[in-house]
Short mmCIF file of C-alpha atoms in Angstrom, two decimals:
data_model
loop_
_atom_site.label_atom_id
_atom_site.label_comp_id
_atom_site.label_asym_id
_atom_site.label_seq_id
_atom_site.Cartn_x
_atom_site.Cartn_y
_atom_site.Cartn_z
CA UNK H 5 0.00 0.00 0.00
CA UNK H 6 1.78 2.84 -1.47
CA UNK H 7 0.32 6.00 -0.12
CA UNK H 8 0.64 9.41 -1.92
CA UNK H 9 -0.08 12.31 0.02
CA UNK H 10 -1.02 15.50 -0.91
CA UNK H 11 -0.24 18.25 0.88
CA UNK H 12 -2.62 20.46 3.05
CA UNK H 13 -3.03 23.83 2.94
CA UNK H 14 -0.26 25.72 4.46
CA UNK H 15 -0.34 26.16 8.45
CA UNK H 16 1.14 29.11 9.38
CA UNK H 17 0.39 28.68 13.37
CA UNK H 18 2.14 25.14 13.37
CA UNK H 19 5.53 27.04 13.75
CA UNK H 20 4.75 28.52 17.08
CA UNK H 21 3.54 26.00 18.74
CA UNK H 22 6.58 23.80 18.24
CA UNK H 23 9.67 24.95 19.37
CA UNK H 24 12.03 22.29 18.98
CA UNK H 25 15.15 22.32 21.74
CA UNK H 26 18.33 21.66 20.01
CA UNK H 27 21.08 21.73 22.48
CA UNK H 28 24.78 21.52 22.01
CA UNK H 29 26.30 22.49 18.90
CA UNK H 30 24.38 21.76 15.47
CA UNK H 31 22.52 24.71 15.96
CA UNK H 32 24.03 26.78 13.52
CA UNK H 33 22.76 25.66 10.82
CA UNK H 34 19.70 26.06 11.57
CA UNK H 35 19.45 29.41 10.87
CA UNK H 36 20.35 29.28 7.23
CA UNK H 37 17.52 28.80 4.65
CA UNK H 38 19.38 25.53 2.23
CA UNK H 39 19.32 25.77 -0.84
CA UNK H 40 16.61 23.19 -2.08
CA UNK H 41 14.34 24.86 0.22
CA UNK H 42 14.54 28.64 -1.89
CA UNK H 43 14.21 26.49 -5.02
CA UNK H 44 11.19 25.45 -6.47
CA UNK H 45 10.82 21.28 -6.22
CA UNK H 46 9.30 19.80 -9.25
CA UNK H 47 8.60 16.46 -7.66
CA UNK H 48 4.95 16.12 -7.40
CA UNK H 49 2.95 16.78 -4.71
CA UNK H 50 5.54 19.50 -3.49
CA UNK H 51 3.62 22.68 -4.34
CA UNK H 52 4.64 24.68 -1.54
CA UNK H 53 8.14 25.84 -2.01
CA UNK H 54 9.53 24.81 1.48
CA UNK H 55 8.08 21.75 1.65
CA UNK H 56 10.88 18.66 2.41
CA UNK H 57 10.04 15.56 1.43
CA UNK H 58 11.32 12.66 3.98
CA UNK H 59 11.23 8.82 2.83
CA UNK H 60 10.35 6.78 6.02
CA UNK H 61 10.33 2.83 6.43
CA UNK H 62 6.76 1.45 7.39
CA UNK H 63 6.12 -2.06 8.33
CA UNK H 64 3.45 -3.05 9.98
CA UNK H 65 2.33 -7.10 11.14
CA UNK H 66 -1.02 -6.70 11.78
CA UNK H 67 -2.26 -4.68 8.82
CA UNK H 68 -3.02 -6.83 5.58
CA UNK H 69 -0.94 -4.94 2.99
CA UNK H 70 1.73 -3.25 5.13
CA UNK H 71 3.04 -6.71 6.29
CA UNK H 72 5.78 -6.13 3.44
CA UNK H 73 7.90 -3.37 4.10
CA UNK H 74 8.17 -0.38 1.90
CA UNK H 75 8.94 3.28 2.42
CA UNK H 76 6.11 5.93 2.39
CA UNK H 77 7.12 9.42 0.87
CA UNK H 78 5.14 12.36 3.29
CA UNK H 79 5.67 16.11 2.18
CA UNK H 80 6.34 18.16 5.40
CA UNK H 81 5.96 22.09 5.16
CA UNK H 82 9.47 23.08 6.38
CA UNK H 83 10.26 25.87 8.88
CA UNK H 84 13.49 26.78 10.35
CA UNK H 85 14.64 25.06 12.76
CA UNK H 86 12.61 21.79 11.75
CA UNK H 87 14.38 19.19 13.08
CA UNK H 88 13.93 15.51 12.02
CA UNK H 89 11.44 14.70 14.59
CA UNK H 90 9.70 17.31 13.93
CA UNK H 91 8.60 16.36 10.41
CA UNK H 92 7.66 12.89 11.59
CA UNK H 93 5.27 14.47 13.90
CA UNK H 94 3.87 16.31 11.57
CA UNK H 95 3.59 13.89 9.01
CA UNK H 96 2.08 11.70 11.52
CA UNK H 97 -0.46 14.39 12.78
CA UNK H 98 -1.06 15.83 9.75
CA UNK H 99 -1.63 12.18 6.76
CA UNK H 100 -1.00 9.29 8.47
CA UNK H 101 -2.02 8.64 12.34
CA UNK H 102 -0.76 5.03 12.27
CA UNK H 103 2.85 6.45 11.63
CA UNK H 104 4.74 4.79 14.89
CA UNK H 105 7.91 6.02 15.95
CA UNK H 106 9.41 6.67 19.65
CA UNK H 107 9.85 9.98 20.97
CA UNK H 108 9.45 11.52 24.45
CA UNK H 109 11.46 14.56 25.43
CA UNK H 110 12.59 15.93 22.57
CA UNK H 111 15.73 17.50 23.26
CA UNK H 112 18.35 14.77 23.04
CA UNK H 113 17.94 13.35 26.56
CA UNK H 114 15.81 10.71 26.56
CA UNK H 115 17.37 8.61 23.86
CA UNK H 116 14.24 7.45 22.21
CA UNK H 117 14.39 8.22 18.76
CA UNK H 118 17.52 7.10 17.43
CA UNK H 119 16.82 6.46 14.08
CA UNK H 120 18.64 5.50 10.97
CA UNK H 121 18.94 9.35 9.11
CA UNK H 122 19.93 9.86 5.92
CA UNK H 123 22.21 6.24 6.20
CA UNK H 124 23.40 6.96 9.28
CA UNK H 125 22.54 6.80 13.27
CA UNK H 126 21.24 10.33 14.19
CA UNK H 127 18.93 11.41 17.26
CA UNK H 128 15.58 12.74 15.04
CA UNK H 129 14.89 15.57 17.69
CA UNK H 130 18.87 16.40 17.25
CA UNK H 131 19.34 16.14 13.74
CA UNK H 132 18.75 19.63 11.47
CA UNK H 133 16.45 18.64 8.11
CA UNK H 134 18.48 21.94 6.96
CA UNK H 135 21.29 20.27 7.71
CA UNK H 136 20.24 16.82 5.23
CA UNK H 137 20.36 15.91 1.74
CA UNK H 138 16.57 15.52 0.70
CA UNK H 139 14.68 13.93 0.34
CA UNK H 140 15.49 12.72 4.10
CA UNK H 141 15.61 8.98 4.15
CA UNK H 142 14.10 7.74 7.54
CA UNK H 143 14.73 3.88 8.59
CA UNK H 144 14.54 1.93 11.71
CA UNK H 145 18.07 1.86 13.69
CA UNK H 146 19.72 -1.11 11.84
CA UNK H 147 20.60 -4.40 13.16
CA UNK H 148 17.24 -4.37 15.47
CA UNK H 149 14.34 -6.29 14.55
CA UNK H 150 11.47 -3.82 13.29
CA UNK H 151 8.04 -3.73 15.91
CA UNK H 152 6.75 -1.35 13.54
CA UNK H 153 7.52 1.13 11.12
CA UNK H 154 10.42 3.10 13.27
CA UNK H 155 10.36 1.21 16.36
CA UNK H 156 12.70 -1.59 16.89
CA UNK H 157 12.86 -3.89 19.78
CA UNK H 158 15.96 -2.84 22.14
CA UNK H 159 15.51 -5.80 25.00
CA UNK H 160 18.79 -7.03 23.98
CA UNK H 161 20.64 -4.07 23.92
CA UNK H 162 19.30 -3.20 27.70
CA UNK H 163 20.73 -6.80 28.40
CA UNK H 164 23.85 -5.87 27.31
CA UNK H 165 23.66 -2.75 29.57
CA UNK H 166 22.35 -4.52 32.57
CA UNK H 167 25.47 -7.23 31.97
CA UNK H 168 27.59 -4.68 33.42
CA UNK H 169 26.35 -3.51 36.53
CA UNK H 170 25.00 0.35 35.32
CA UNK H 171 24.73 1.52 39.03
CA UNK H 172 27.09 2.90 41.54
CA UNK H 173 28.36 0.07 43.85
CA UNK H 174 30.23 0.44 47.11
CA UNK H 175 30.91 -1.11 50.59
CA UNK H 176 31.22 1.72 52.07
CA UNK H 177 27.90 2.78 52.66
CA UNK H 178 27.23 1.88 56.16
CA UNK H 179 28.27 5.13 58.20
CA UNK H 180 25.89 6.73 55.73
CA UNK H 181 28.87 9.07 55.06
CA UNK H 182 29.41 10.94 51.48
CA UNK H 183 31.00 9.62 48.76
CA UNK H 184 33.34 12.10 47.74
CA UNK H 185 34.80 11.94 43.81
CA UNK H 186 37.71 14.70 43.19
CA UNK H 187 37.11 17.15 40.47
CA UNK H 188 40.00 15.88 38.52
CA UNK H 189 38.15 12.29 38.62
CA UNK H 190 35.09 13.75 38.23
CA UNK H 191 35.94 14.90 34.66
CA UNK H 192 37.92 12.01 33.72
CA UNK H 193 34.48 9.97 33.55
CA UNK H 194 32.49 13.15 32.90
CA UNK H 195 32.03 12.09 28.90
CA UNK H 196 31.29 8.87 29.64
CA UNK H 197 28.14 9.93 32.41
CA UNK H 198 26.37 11.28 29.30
CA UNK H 199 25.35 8.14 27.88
CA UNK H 200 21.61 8.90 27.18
CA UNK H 201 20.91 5.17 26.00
CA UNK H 202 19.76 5.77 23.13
CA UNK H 203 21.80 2.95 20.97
CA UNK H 204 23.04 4.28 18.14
CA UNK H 205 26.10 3.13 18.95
CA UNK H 206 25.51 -0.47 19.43
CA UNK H 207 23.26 -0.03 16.08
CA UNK H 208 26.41 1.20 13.75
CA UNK H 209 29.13 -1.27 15.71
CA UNK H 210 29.18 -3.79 12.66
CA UNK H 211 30.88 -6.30 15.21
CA UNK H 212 28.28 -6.09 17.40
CA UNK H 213 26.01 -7.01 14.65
CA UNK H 214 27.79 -9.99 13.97
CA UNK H 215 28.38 -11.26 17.49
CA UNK H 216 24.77 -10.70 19.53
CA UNK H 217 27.11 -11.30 23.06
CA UNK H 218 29.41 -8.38 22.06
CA UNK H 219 28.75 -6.42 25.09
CA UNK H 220 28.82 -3.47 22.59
CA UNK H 221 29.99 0.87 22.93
CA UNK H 222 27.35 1.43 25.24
CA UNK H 223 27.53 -1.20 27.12
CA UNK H 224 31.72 -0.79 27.92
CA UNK H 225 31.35 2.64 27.96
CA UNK H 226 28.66 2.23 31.30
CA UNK H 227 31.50 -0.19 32.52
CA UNK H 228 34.03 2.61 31.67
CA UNK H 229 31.99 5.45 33.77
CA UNK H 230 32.10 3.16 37.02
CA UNK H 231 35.86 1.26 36.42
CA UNK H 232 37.44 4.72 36.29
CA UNK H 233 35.09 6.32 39.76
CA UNK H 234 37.55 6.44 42.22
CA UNK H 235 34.51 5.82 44.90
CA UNK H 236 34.29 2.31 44.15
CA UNK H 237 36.40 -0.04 45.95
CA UNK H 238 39.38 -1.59 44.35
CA UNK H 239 37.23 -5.24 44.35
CA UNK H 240 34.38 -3.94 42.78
CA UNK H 241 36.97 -2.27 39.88
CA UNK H 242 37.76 -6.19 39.73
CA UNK H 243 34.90 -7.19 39.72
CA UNK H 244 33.57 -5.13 36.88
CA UNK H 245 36.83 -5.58 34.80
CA UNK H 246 36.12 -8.98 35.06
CA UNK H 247 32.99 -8.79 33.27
CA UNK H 248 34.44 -6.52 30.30
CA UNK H 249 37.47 -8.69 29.82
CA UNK H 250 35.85 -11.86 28.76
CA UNK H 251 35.99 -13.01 25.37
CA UNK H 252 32.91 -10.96 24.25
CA UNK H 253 33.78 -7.68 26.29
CA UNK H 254 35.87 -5.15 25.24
CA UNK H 255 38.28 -7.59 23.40
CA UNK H 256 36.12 -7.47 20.71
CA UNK H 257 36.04 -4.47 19.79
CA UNK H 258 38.32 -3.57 16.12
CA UNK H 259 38.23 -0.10 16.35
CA UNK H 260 36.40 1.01 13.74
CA UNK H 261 35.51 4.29 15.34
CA UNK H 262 31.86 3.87 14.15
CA UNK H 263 30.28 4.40 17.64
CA UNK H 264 32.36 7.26 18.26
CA UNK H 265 31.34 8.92 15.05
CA UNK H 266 27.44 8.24 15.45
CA UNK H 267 27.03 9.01 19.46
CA UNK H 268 24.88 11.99 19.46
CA UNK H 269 26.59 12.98 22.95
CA UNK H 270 29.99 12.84 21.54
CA UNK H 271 30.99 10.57 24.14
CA UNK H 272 34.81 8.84 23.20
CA UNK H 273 33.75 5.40 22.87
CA UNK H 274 36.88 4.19 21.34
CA UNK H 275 38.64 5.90 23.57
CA UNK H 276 37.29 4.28 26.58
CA UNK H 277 37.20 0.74 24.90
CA UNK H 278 40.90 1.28 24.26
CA UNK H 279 41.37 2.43 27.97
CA UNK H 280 39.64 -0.77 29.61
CA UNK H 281 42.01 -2.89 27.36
CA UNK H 282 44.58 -1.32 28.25
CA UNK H 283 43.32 -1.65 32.09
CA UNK H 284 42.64 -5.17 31.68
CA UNK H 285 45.76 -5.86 30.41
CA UNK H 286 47.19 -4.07 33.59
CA UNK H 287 45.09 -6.77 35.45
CA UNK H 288 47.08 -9.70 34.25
CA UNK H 289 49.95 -8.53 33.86
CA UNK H 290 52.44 -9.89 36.99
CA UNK H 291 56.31 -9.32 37.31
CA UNK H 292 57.60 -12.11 39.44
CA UNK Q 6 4.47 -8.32 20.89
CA UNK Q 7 2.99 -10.58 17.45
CA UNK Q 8 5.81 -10.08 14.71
CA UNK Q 9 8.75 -8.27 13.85
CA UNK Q 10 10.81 -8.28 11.05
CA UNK Q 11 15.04 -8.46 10.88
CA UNK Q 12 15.94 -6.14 8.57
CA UNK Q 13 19.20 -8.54 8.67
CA UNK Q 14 22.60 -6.78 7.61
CA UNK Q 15 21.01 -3.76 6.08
CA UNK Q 16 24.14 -1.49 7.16
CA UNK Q 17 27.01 -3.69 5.29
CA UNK Q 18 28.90 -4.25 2.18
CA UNK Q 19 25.68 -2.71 0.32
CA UNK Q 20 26.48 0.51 1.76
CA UNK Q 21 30.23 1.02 0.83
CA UNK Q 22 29.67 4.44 -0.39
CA UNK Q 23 28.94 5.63 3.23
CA UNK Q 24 31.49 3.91 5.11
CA UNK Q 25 33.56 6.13 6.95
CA UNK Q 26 37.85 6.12 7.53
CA UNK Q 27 37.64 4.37 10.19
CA UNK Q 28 35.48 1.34 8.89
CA UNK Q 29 37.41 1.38 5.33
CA UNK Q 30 40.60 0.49 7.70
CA UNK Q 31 39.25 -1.84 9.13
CA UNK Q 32 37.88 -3.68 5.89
CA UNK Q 33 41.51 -2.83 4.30
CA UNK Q 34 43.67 -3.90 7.28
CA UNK Q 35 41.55 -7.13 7.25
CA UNK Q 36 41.72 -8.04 3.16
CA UNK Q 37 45.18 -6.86 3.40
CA UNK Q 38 46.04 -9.30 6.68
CA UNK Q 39 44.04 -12.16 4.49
CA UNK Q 40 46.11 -11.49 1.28
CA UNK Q 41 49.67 -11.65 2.98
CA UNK Q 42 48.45 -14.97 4.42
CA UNK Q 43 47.67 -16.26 1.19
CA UNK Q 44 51.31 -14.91 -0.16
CA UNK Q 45 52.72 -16.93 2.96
CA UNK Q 46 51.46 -19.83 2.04
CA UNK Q 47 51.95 -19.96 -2.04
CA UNK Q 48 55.88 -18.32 -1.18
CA UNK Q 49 56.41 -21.69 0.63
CA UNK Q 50 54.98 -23.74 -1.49
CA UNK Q 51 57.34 -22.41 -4.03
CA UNK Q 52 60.70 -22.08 -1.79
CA UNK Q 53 59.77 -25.89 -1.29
CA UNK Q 54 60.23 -27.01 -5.01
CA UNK Q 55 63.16 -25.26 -4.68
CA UNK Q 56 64.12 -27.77 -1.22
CA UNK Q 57 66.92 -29.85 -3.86
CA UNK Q 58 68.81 -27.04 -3.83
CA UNK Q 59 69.71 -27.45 -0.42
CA UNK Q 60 71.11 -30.88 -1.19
CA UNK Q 61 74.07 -29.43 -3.35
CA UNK Q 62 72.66 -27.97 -6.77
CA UNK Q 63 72.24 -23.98 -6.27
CA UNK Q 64 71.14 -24.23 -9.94
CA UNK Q 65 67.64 -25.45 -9.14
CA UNK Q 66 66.71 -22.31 -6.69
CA UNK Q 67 68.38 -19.57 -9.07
CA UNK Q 68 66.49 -21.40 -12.24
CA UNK Q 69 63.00 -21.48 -10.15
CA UNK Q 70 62.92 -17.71 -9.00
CA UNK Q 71 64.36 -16.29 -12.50
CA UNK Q 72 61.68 -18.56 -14.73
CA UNK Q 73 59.29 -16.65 -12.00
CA UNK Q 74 60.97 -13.30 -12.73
CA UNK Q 75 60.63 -13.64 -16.11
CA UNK Q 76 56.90 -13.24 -15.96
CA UNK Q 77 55.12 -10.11 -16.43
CA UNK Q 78 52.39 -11.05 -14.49
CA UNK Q 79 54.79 -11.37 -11.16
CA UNK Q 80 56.25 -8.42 -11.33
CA UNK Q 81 53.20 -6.72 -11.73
CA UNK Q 82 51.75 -9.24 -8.32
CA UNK Q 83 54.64 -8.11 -6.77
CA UNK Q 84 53.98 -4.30 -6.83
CA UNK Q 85 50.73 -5.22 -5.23
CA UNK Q 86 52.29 -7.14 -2.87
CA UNK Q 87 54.36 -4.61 -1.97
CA UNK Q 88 51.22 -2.14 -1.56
CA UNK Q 89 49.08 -4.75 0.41
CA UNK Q 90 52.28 -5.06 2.91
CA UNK Q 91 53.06 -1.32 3.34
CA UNK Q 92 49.89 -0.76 3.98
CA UNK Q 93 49.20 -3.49 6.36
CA UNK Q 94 52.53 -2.08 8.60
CA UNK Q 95 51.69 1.64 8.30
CA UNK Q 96 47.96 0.55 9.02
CA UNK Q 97 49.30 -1.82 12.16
CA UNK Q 98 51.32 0.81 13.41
CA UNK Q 99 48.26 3.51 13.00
CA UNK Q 100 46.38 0.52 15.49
CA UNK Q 101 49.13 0.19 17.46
CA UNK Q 102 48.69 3.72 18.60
CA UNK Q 103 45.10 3.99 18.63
CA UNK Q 104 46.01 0.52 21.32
CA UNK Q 105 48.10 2.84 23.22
CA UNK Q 106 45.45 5.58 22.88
CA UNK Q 107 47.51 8.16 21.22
CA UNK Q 108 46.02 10.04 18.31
CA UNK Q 109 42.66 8.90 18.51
CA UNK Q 110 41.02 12.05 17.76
CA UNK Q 111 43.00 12.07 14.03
CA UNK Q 112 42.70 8.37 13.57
CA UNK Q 113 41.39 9.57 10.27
CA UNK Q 114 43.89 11.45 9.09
CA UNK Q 115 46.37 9.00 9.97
CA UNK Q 116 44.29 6.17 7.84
CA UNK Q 117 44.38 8.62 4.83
CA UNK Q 118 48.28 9.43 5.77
CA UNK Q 119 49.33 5.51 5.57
CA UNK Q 120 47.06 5.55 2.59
CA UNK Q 121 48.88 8.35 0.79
CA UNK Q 122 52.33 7.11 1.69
CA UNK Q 123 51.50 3.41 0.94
CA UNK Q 124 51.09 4.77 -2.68
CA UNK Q 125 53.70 7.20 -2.69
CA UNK Q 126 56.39 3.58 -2.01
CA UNK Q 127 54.23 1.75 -4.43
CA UNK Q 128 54.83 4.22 -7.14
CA UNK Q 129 58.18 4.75 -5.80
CA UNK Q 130 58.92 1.24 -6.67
CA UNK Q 131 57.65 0.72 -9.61
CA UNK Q 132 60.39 1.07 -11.44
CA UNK Q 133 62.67 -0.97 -9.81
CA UNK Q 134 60.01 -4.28 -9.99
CA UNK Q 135 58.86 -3.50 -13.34
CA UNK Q 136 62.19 -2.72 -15.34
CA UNK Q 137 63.11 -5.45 -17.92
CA UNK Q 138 59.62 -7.29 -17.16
CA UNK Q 139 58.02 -5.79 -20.63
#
């Protein structure tokens, strides 16, 4: 079921009630009218000169005829600032109400709608449409079963998470006393605290892909945030390096840099890999 | 939860044209490892035919590798040997410090720097492997 959409009249109010929060660099672009937007699009349907047409991935397993999957084209009237998100919403609210994606907070922080942009892992409330080649090609993060249409099933990638202890664990919490962390170790993990979960990461490591127990960027990099917190004891650092240097922990990894170059936090996932290797290498090593 | 549907290795080989430095070193570093195997295993297999030599007759070895130089077709396998090994030690060393954690904000640049200089000693040696083959 191929569905061509014609656009609605143009809304005029729609830009003030959405003001889309991008935070942390990106921004800049924003500001500039592209270039396909000031020229007139001859593909059909687009009669409105700043209209952006975005190519998303439906699948659906309970609708006769949407059981294959195929890409619906949706013409979104585009205003400055529109972020990817944005048109998805509006494509939703606007032609097609059965259009299922994630989304929740909107401004990169609750890590729900990583999605597969333009052929490559992007944040949709993070990622500019000004700042895309159109039309903007929207897919399902890859490597993930598809639900439906954008929403992929991540149980296995919160396994992986939950593998290596994601919490703060100490012995030392019976005096009820503070746990104090030095600013100097406070900003050697500060990167890695700003995992937002969002797996884009795990979705563009092509090892993990190949190897389900990889533990995967995200995954290491949790490992990474509490390894490296001087607060824990020296038996729970043990104990955690233990998990991450079995044969499908951070051993795996080939450096490929794709995680690095897809986080939408910027966090140095290589980097960290490369430093628990090196730390579990420190484990084993003995001079006698 | 009824159905879902694996999408399977969507992100691969299909999508060369988007791979980034980092992933074409990888895929280089790894044909590149695969191909000096191979050469390993065919440059003993020929060395061996050459084992009667080592019973008194030098004649044997020297006749085996100059029929071989004779060939157009190895000199011109040896230039790419030549390439597939420079670039698999400039590569290593590039992983090597990205191991130690040095440089791994440029590893990029450093991937396209052993890629330059692996052809700059290819073309460099050209000459020498290729004189008198044609």
């Amino acid at each position: 079921m191929s569905t061509q959409l014609t656009e609605p009249e143009q809304r005029t109010d729609e830009s003030t009630t959405e003001q889309p929060a991008v935070e942390e660099g990106e921004e800049s672009e924003g500001t500039t009218i592209p270039e396909w937007a000031t020229e007139s699009e001859e593909s059909p349907g687009a009669d409105d000169d700043e209209s952006v047409r975005i190519t998303v991935f439906r699948y659906d397993p309970e609708v006769e005829g949407k059981q294959e999957p195929h890409f619906d084209d949706f013409y979104v009237p585009w205003e400055q600032g529109m972020t990817v998100l944005d048109a998805l919403m509006y494509a939703r609210d606007q032609f097609d109400p059965s259009l299922t994606f994630r989304h929740s907070c909107r401004q990169a922080i609750c890590g729900s709608d990583a999605l597969f942009i333009n052929g490559r892992q992007r944040l949709g409330c993070q990622t500019q449409i000004a700042d895309l080649d159109t039309p903007v090609r929207i897919e399902p993060l890859p490597h993930r079963e598809v639900e439906k249409d954008l929403v992929v099933d991540m149980q296995h990638f919160y396994e992986q998470m939950d593998a290596v202890d994601p919490y703060f664990r100490t012995e030392a919490t019976e005096g009820g006393e503070e746990q104090r962390q030095s600013r100097e170790n406070r900003e050697k993990i500060k990167m890695s605290t700003r995992c937002i979960w969002c797996g884009a990461c795990y979705s563009s490591c092509n090892i993990a892909a190949g190897d389900n127990e990889y533990l995967g960027p995200a995954a290491i990099n949790m490992a990474y945030r509490f390894v490296m917190d001087e607060r824990e004891e020296e038996t729970i650092k043990q104990d955690r390096l233990e998990i991450i240097e079995q044969e499908h922990g951070v051993w795996r990894c080939q450096t490929q840099f794709s995680c690095t170059e897809v986080c939408p936090k910027d966090i140095p996932l290589t980097e960290h890999i490369q430093e628990l290797k090196r730390e579990a290498v420190k484990k084993n090593l003995k001079f006698w | 939860m009824s159905q879902s549907y694996d999408r399977g290795l969507i992100e691969d080989f299909g999508r060369w044209q988007e791979f980034s430095a980092g992933m074409w070193a990888w895929v280089l570093h790894k044909f590149t490892g695969w191909v000096l195997i191979g050469y390993l295993f065919t440059h003993i297999a020929v060395l061996s035919t050459a084992i009667p030599a080592a019973t008194g007759d030098p004649a044997i070895y020297t006749g085996t590798l100059q029929s071989l130089e004779q060939l157009a077709i190895v000199r011109v396998l040896e230039v790419g040997l030549l390439s597939v090994a420079v670039f698999h030690i400039l590569n290593g060393v590039r992983l090597l410090f990205v191991d130690l954690g040095v440089g791994l904000d440029t590893q990029d640049t450093s991937f396209y720097a052993s890629l330059v200089l692996t052809g700059a000693i290819v073309v460099a040696s050209v000459p020498t492997f290729i004189s008198g083959a044609f």
